[in-house]
XYZ file of C-alpha atoms in Angstrom:
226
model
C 161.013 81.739 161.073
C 163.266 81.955 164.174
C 161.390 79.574 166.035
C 161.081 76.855 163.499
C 162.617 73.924 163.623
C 163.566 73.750 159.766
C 164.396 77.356 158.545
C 164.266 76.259 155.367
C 161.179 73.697 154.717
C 159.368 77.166 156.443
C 160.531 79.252 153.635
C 159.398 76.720 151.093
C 156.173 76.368 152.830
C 155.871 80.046 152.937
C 156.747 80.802 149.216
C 154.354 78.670 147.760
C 151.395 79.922 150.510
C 151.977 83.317 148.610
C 152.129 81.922 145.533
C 148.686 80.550 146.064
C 147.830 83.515 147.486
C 148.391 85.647 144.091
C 146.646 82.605 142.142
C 143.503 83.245 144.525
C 143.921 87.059 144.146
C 144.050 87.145 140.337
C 141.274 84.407 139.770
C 138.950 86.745 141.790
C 139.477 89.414 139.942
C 139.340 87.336 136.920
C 135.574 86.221 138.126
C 134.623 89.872 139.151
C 135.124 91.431 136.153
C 133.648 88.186 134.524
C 130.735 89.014 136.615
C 130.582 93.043 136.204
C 130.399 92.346 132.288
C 127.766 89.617 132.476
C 125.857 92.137 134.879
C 126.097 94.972 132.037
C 125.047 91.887 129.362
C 121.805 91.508 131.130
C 121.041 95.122 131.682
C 121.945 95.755 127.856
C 119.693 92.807 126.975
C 116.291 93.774 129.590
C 116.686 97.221 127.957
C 116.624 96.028 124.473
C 113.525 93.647 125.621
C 111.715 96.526 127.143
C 112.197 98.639 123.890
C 111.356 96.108 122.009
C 108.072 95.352 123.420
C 107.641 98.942 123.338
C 107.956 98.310 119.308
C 105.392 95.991 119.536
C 102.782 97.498 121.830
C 102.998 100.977 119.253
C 102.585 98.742 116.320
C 100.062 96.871 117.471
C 98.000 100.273 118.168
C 99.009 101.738 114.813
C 97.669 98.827 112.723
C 94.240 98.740 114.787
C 94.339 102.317 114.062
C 94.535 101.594 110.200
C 92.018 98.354 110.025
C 89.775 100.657 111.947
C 89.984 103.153 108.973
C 89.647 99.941 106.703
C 86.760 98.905 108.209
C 84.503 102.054 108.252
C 85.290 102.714 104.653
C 84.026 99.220 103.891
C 81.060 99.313 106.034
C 80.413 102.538 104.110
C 81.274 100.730 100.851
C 78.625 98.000 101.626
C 76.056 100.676 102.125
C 76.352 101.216 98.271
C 74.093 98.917 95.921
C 75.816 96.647 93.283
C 74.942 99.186 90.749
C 76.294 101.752 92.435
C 79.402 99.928 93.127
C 79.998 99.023 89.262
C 79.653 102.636 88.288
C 82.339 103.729 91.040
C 84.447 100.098 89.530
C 84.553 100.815 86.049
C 84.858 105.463 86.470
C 87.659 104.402 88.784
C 89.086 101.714 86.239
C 88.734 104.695 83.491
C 90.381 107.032 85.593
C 93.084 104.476 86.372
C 94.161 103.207 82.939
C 93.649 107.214 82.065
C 96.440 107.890 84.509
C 98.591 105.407 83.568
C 98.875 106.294 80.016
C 100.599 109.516 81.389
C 102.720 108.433 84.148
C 106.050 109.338 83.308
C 108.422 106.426 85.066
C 111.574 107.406 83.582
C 114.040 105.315 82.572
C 115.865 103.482 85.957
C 117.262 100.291 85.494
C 114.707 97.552 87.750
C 116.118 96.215 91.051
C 116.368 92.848 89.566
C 115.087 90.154 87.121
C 112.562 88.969 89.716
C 111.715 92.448 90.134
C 111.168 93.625 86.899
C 109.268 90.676 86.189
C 106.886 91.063 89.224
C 106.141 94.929 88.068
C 105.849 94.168 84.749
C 102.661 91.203 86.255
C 101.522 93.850 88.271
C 100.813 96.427 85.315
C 98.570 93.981 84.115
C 96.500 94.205 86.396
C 95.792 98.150 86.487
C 92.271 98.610 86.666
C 91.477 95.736 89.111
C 89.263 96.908 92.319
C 90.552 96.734 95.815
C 88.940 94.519 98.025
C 90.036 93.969 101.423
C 91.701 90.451 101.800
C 91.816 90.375 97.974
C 95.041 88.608 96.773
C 93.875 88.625 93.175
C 93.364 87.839 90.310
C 90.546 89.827 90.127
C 90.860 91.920 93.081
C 93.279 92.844 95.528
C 94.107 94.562 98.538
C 98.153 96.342 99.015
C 99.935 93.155 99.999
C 98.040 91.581 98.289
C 98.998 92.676 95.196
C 102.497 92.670 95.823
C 102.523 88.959 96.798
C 100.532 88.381 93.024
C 103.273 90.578 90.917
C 105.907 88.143 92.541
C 104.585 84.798 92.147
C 104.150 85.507 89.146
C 108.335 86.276 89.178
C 108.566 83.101 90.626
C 109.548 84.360 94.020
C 106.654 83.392 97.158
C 106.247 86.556 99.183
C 104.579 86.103 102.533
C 100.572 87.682 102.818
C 100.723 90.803 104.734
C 102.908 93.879 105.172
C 103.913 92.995 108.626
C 105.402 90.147 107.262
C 106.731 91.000 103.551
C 109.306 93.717 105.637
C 111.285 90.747 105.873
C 110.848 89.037 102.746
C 114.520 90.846 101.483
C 116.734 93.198 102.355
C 115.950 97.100 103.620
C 117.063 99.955 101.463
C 116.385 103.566 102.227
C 114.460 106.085 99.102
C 117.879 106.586 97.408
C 118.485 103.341 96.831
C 114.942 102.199 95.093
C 114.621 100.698 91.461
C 112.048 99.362 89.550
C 110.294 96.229 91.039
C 111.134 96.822 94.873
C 108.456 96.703 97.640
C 108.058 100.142 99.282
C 106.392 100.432 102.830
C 104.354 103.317 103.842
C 102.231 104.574 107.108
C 103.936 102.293 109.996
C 103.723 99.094 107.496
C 100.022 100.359 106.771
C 100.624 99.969 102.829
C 103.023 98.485 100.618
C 103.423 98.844 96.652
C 105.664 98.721 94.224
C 108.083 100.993 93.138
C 107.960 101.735 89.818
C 110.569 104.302 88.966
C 110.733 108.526 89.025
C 108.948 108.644 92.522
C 105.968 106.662 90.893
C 104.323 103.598 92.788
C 102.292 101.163 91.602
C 99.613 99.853 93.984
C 96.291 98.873 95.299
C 95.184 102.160 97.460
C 92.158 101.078 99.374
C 88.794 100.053 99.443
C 87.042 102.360 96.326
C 89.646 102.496 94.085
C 91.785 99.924 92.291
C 95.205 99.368 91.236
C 97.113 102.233 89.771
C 100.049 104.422 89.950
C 100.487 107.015 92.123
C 103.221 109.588 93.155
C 105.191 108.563 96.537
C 104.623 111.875 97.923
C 101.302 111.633 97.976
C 100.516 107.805 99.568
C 101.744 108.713 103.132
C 104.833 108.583 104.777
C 107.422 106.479 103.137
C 109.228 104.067 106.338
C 111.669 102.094 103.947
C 112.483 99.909 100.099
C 112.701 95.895 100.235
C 114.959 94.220 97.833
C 113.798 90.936 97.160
């Protein structure tokens, strides 16, 4: 300052240097912490990738696990002849319709129109064998059956369980009424629910479709509301 030549044009110049200088300061901070939160985005996002594939890789193994199961009870199913196979049809049919006659569903109001109408198909169709693959009207296997009840609602379900999770929205066991889908066994098995902790579905290969008491299927994951 003493030894310019204009005191004051170096002042000027000198005020607006550290002006600039605070403008540089508090746009680097503004891109650090612009950087420090896109660094926690990604690690947020590579952890929810890594779990997620982790989801996969477990569900994967779980429904090999269960078409294994599937598959030795219909190789051992093919091992029966045809007579043998319509005795086992129509005692399990007997037994069925038997069971049904008692089933005490209460008296819950359904989930909806579409769902009381897709139940109320479904019924119909007590009796009918499980077959793997079967998607009626004479047979059926779980999802099957489900995807039947509610065409006949109106309402196109996708084919398998892995898919029908997502056909509506996800309710927990306090929350089910008549007519919603109910998922069992790692999205093994779906049915539907049919009111007082009774399901109606198609089991697996041997029997056909009846109603049976949630506690007994397997273990209950979550409802669908379609």
């Amino acid at each position: 300052l003493f030894l310019s030549a204009d005191p004051d044009n170096y002042l000027d110049k000198a005020s607006t240097l550290d002006q600039l200088s605070v403008q540089q300061v508090a746009a680097l901070e503004k891109i650090q912490g612009k950087q420090r939160t896109l660094a926690q985005q990604r690690k947020e996002a590579s952890e929810k990738l890594s779990d997620l594939a982790d989801t996969r890789t477990e569900l994967k193994k779980k429904k090999e696990k269960v078409q294994g199961k599937l598959a030795e009870a219909q190789k051992l199913l093919n091992t029966l002849t045809a007579q043998e196979r319509q005795e086992i049809a129509d005692k399990e049919q007997r037994a069925s319709r038997s069971a049904s006659d008692r089933v005490d569903l209460g008296n819950e109001a359904p989930a909806s129109g579409r769902g009381a109408a897709a139940l109320a198909a479904a019924v119909t169709q007590i009796g009918k064998p499980y077959v793997s693959g079967g998607t009626g009207p004479s047979s059926y296997d779980c999802s099957g059956l489900t995807q039947w009840a509610y065409a006949q609602a109106g309402v196109q379900l996708t084919r398998t369980t892995y898919t029908q999770q997502n056909d509506g929205t996800k309710i927990g066991q306090s929350q089910l009424a008549p007519g919603d889908l109910v998922f069992f066994n790692s999205l093994g098995h779906v049915g539907l629910y049919a009111g007082n902790g009774q399901v109606l579905h198609a089991p697996y290969p041997g029997t056909s479709v009846r109603y049976e008491s949630m506690s007994t299927i397997g273990s209950f994951q979550f409802g669908v509301r379609v």
